[in-house]
Amino acid sequence: MTLILTISLRRISWRRVAVLLKIALFPFLGSLVVACSARLPTPRANQPLRQSLAIRIGTYNVFTGTHDIAKTVKVIRSMNADVVALQELSPKGSMLLDRVLKQDYPYRRFSDGLAILSRYPLRNSRYQHSQRGINGFLIAEVDSPVGRFQIARLHLDPLHLWTSWDKWSLLQQVLWGQGKIHLAEVKQISEALKPGLPTILAGDFNSASHAALDQLRTQGFTDSFAEVTPHPDQTSTLHFKLLGIATGRRIDYILHDASFKSLESQTIPGLPSDHDPVVSGLSWKH
């Protein structure tokens, strides 16, 4: 297995190595086992969400650099979400999306590759760089017709594969290292949120480790897609090829606290990105 991975590392880009090895190692990691599968049909993919839903939330990793702005804008508009959380924006991409989508989303916040776009006023927005990882968090409060809530756009730390030591420590990262970093990031974001305010978390969890998801569940957060979808992990939001075989993994999530209930959730095609957006319709519990 080590020999195969070493040979493969010489032939593919580091960005691709990160996602490929997430999948390649899972069959050998006990509780972290996830079967590598082809792009499976999403149970609710491409089905229109009911227009009577109180609030529609979307999350979309646009892929590093946002190379095709026209197609990216088309995907964002097809989500038809009231609030959209974006990541991996380049400075140029942020500037272009800010201009092109100003009619669709009058309220927009951009910071360090992250963005929150909203049809409703945004208040008290702030960015924090991760104290343990390489990315960060963008938080804003949304004054929606159903009430004020806060949304945090997350981009949790990926596997590190930039140096020789990173490569040789990959197994340690998956088994222990990434989980520790993700738990620290969950703690940081939890401390940054306003207590008592209804909360939604959205983003790319880079979840080779499930430590962050498990911790957030213990804090009362619900995985929106899993709440309404049978066998949710048979759906991938990240897609790529491993040794020429199409495969993927669900690493993009929308989580909500007990203030909300998930009514519907779906993925939609995300090309030109290697991620598919997730869109969830949430009702407010009063």
Coordinates of C-alpha atoms in Angstrom, one line a residue:
M1 CA 0.0 0.0 0.0
T2 CA 2.9 2.4 0.9
L3 CA 4.6 1.7 -2.4
I4 CA 1.5 2.3 -4.4
L5 CA 0.8 5.6 -2.7
T6 CA 4.4 6.7 -3.1
I7 CA 4.4 6.1 -6.8
S8 CA 1.0 7.8 -7.2
L9 CA 2.3 10.9 -5.3
R10 CA 4.9 11.5 -8.0
R11 CA 2.3 11.7 -10.7
I12 CA -0.5 13.9 -9.4
S13 CA -0.8 17.4 -7.9
W14 CA -0.6 18.0 -4.1
R15 CA -4.2 19.3 -4.1
R16 CA -5.4 16.0 -5.7
V17 CA -3.1 14.0 -3.4
A18 CA -5.0 15.4 -0.4
V19 CA -8.4 14.3 -1.6
L20 CA -7.2 11.0 -3.1
L21 CA -5.6 9.8 0.0
K22 CA -8.6 10.7 2.2
I23 CA -10.4 8.0 0.2
A24 CA -7.6 5.6 -0.3
L25 CA -6.9 5.2 3.4
F26 CA -10.5 4.8 4.7
P27 CA -10.9 1.1 4.2
F28 CA -8.0 0.5 6.6
L29 CA -9.0 2.8 9.4
G30 CA -11.6 0.9 11.4
S31 CA -14.2 3.4 12.6
L32 CA -13.2 5.8 9.8
V33 CA -14.1 3.3 7.1
V34 CA -16.0 4.8 4.2
A35 CA -16.4 2.8 1.0
C36 CA -15.0 4.4 -2.2
S37 CA -17.9 4.6 -4.6
A38 CA -18.7 6.1 -8.0
R39 CA -20.8 9.3 -8.1
L40 CA -24.0 7.8 -6.8
P41 CA -27.4 9.4 -7.4
T42 CA -28.4 11.8 -4.7
P43 CA -31.8 10.8 -3.3
R44 CA -33.2 14.3 -3.7
A45 CA -30.8 15.7 -6.3
N46 CA -32.3 18.2 -8.7
Q47 CA -35.7 18.1 -7.2
P48 CA -37.1 21.6 -6.5
L49 CA -37.5 22.6 -2.9
R50 CA -40.9 23.7 -1.8
Q51 CA -41.3 27.4 -2.1
S52 CA -43.2 27.6 1.2
L53 CA -40.1 26.8 3.3
A54 CA -39.2 29.4 5.9
I55 CA -35.5 29.7 5.0
R56 CA -33.2 28.1 2.4
I57 CA -29.5 27.7 3.1
G58 CA -26.8 26.8 0.6
T59 CA -23.1 25.9 0.9
Y60 CA -20.7 25.7 -2.1
N61 CA -17.0 25.2 -2.4
V62 CA -16.3 26.9 -5.7
F63 CA -12.9 25.2 -6.2
T64 CA -9.6 27.1 -5.7
G65 CA -9.5 30.3 -7.7
T66 CA -13.0 30.4 -9.2
H67 CA -11.7 30.0 -12.7
D68 CA -15.0 30.1 -14.6
I69 CA -17.0 32.9 -13.1
A70 CA -19.9 32.6 -15.5
K71 CA -20.5 28.9 -14.7
T72 CA -20.0 29.5 -11.0
V73 CA -22.6 32.3 -11.0
K74 CA -25.0 29.9 -12.8
V75 CA -24.5 27.3 -10.2
I76 CA -25.0 29.8 -7.3
R77 CA -28.2 31.1 -8.9
S78 CA -29.5 27.5 -9.5
M79 CA -29.3 26.9 -5.7
N80 CA -32.0 29.6 -5.2
A81 CA -31.0 29.9 -1.6
D82 CA -31.8 32.8 0.7
V83 CA -28.3 32.6 2.3
V84 CA -25.3 31.1 0.5
A85 CA -22.0 30.3 2.1
L86 CA -19.0 30.1 -0.3
Q87 CA -15.3 29.2 0.0
E88 CA -12.0 28.9 -1.9
L89 CA -12.6 32.3 -3.5
S90 CA -9.7 34.1 -5.1
P91 CA -9.4 37.9 -4.6
K92 CA -10.4 38.4 -8.2
G93 CA -13.2 35.9 -7.9
S94 CA -14.5 37.6 -4.8
M95 CA -14.5 41.0 -6.6
L96 CA -16.3 39.6 -9.6
L97 CA -19.0 37.7 -7.6
D98 CA -19.5 40.8 -5.5
R99 CA -20.3 42.8 -8.6
V100 CA -22.3 40.2 -10.6
L101 CA -24.5 38.9 -7.7
K102 CA -25.3 42.2 -6.1
Q103 CA -28.9 42.1 -7.5
D104 CA -29.4 38.5 -6.4
Y105 CA -27.9 39.0 -3.0
P106 CA -27.9 42.7 -1.8
Y107 CA -26.0 41.8 1.4
R108 CA -22.6 40.2 0.9
R109 CA -19.5 39.7 3.1
F110 CA -16.2 38.5 1.8
S111 CA -13.0 37.6 3.8
D112 CA -9.9 35.5 3.1
G113 CA -11.5 33.3 0.5
L114 CA -14.8 32.9 2.3
A115 CA -18.2 34.6 1.6
I116 CA -21.7 34.9 2.9
L117 CA -24.3 36.1 0.4
S118 CA -27.8 37.0 1.7
R119 CA -31.1 38.2 0.5
Y120 CA -31.6 39.6 4.0
P121 CA -29.6 42.1 6.0
L122 CA -26.3 40.9 7.6
R123 CA -25.2 42.2 11.0
N124 CA -22.1 41.9 13.1
S125 CA -20.1 40.0 10.5
R126 CA -16.6 39.0 11.6
Y127 CA -13.8 36.7 10.4
Q128 CA -11.5 34.6 12.5
H129 CA -8.4 32.8 11.2
S130 CA -8.1 29.3 12.6
Q131 CA -5.7 29.1 15.5
R132 CA -4.8 25.5 14.6
G133 CA -5.6 25.1 10.9
I134 CA -4.7 27.0 7.7
N135 CA -8.2 28.3 6.9
G136 CA -10.8 30.3 8.9
F137 CA -14.4 31.1 9.8
L138 CA -16.8 33.8 8.7
I139 CA -19.7 34.6 10.9
A140 CA -22.7 36.9 10.4
E141 CA -26.1 37.5 11.9
V142 CA -29.0 37.4 9.4
D143 CA -32.2 39.5 9.9
S144 CA -34.6 37.2 8.0
P145 CA -38.4 37.4 7.8
V146 CA -38.7 34.5 10.3
G147 CA -36.3 36.0 12.8
R148 CA -32.6 36.7 13.5
F149 CA -30.1 33.9 13.4
Q150 CA -26.4 33.5 13.0
I151 CA -24.6 31.6 10.3
A152 CA -20.9 30.5 10.5
R153 CA -19.1 29.6 7.3
L154 CA -16.5 26.9 8.1
H155 CA -13.6 25.6 6.2
L156 CA -11.9 23.0 8.5
D157 CA -8.3 22.1 8.2
P158 CA -7.4 19.6 5.4
L159 CA -4.8 16.8 5.5
H160 CA -1.3 18.3 5.2
L161 CA 0.7 17.0 2.3
W162 CA 3.1 19.7 1.4
T163 CA 6.4 18.3 2.8
S164 CA 8.0 14.9 3.0
W165 CA 7.3 14.7 6.7
D166 CA 3.6 15.5 6.0
K167 CA 3.5 12.6 3.6
W168 CA 5.0 10.1 5.9
S169 CA 2.9 11.3 8.8
L170 CA -0.4 10.9 6.8
L171 CA -1.7 7.9 8.8
Q172 CA -1.0 9.7 12.0
Q173 CA -2.9 12.8 10.7
V174 CA -5.9 10.7 9.8
L175 CA -6.0 8.7 13.0
W176 CA -5.2 11.4 15.5
G177 CA -3.8 14.7 14.2
Q178 CA -6.6 16.0 12.1
G179 CA -9.2 15.1 14.7
K180 CA -7.3 17.1 17.3
I181 CA -7.1 20.1 15.0
H182 CA -10.8 19.9 14.1
L183 CA -11.8 19.7 17.8
A184 CA -9.7 22.8 18.5
E185 CA -11.4 24.5 15.5
V186 CA -14.9 23.5 16.8
K187 CA -14.0 24.9 20.2
Q188 CA -12.8 28.2 18.6
I189 CA -15.9 28.6 16.5
S190 CA -18.2 27.7 19.4
E191 CA -16.6 30.4 21.5
A192 CA -17.1 32.9 18.7
L193 CA -20.8 32.3 18.3
K194 CA -23.3 34.4 20.2
P195 CA -24.9 32.3 23.0
G196 CA -28.7 31.9 22.7
L197 CA -29.0 33.0 19.1
P198 CA -30.4 30.4 16.6
T199 CA -27.4 29.0 14.7
I200 CA -26.6 27.4 11.4
L201 CA -23.1 26.1 10.4
A202 CA -22.2 25.5 6.8
G203 CA -19.1 24.5 4.9
D204 CA -16.4 22.1 3.9
F205 CA -15.4 19.9 6.9
N206 CA -12.6 18.1 5.1
S207 CA -13.8 15.2 7.2
A208 CA -11.2 12.5 7.0
S209 CA -11.8 12.5 10.7
H210 CA -15.4 12.7 12.0
A211 CA -14.2 14.3 15.2
A212 CA -15.8 17.7 14.4
L213 CA -19.1 16.3 13.3
D214 CA -19.3 14.0 16.4
Q215 CA -18.5 16.9 18.7
L216 CA -21.0 19.2 17.1
R217 CA -23.7 16.6 17.4
T218 CA -23.0 16.4 21.2
Q219 CA -23.5 20.1 21.2
G220 CA -27.0 19.8 19.8
F221 CA -26.4 20.3 16.1
T222 CA -28.1 18.3 13.4
D223 CA -26.8 17.3 10.0
S224 CA -29.5 18.7 7.7
F225 CA -28.9 16.4 4.8
A226 CA -28.8 13.3 6.9
E227 CA -31.9 14.3 8.8
V228 CA -34.1 13.9 5.7
T229 CA -32.1 11.6 3.4
P230 CA -31.9 7.8 3.7
H231 CA -28.3 6.5 3.5
P232 CA -26.8 10.1 3.3
D233 CA -23.2 9.0 3.0
Q234 CA -24.0 7.2 -0.3
T235 CA -24.0 10.7 -1.7
S236 CA -20.8 12.5 -2.4
T237 CA -20.3 16.2 -2.4
L238 CA -16.6 16.0 -3.4
H239 CA -15.8 14.2 -6.7
F240 CA -12.5 13.1 -8.3
K241 CA -10.9 10.1 -9.9
L242 CA -8.7 7.5 -8.1
L243 CA -6.6 5.4 -10.4
G244 CA -9.0 6.4 -13.2
I245 CA -12.2 5.4 -11.2
A246 CA -14.7 8.0 -10.4
T247 CA -15.2 8.3 -6.6
G248 CA -16.0 10.8 -3.9
R249 CA -17.0 11.6 -0.4
R250 CA -19.6 13.7 1.5
I251 CA -17.6 16.4 3.2
D252 CA -19.8 19.5 2.8
Y253 CA -22.4 20.0 5.5
I254 CA -25.2 22.2 6.7
L255 CA -25.8 21.8 10.4
H256 CA -28.4 23.5 12.5
D257 CA -29.2 23.8 16.2
A258 CA -32.5 22.9 17.9
S259 CA -34.1 26.2 16.7
F260 CA -34.7 24.7 13.3
K261 CA -36.0 21.5 11.6
S262 CA -34.8 20.2 8.3
L263 CA -37.6 19.7 5.9
E264 CA -35.7 19.1 2.7
S265 CA -32.1 18.9 1.5
Q266 CA -30.4 18.2 -1.7
T267 CA -27.2 18.4 -3.7
I268 CA -27.0 19.9 -7.2
P269 CA -24.3 19.6 -9.9
G270 CA -21.4 21.9 -9.0
L271 CA -19.3 22.0 -12.1
P272 CA -16.9 23.7 -12.7
S273 CA -16.0 22.9 -9.1
D274 CA -15.1 19.4 -7.8
H275 CA -17.7 20.0 -5.1
D276 CA -21.5 19.9 -5.4
P277 CA -23.4 22.5 -3.5
V278 CA -25.7 21.4 -0.7
V279 CA -29.1 23.3 -0.2
S280 CA -31.4 22.8 2.7
G281 CA -34.8 24.1 3.5
L282 CA -35.3 24.7 7.2
S283 CA -38.4 25.6 9.2
W284 CA -38.2 27.6 12.3
K285 CA -39.3 26.1 15.6
H286 CA -41.2 28.7 17.7

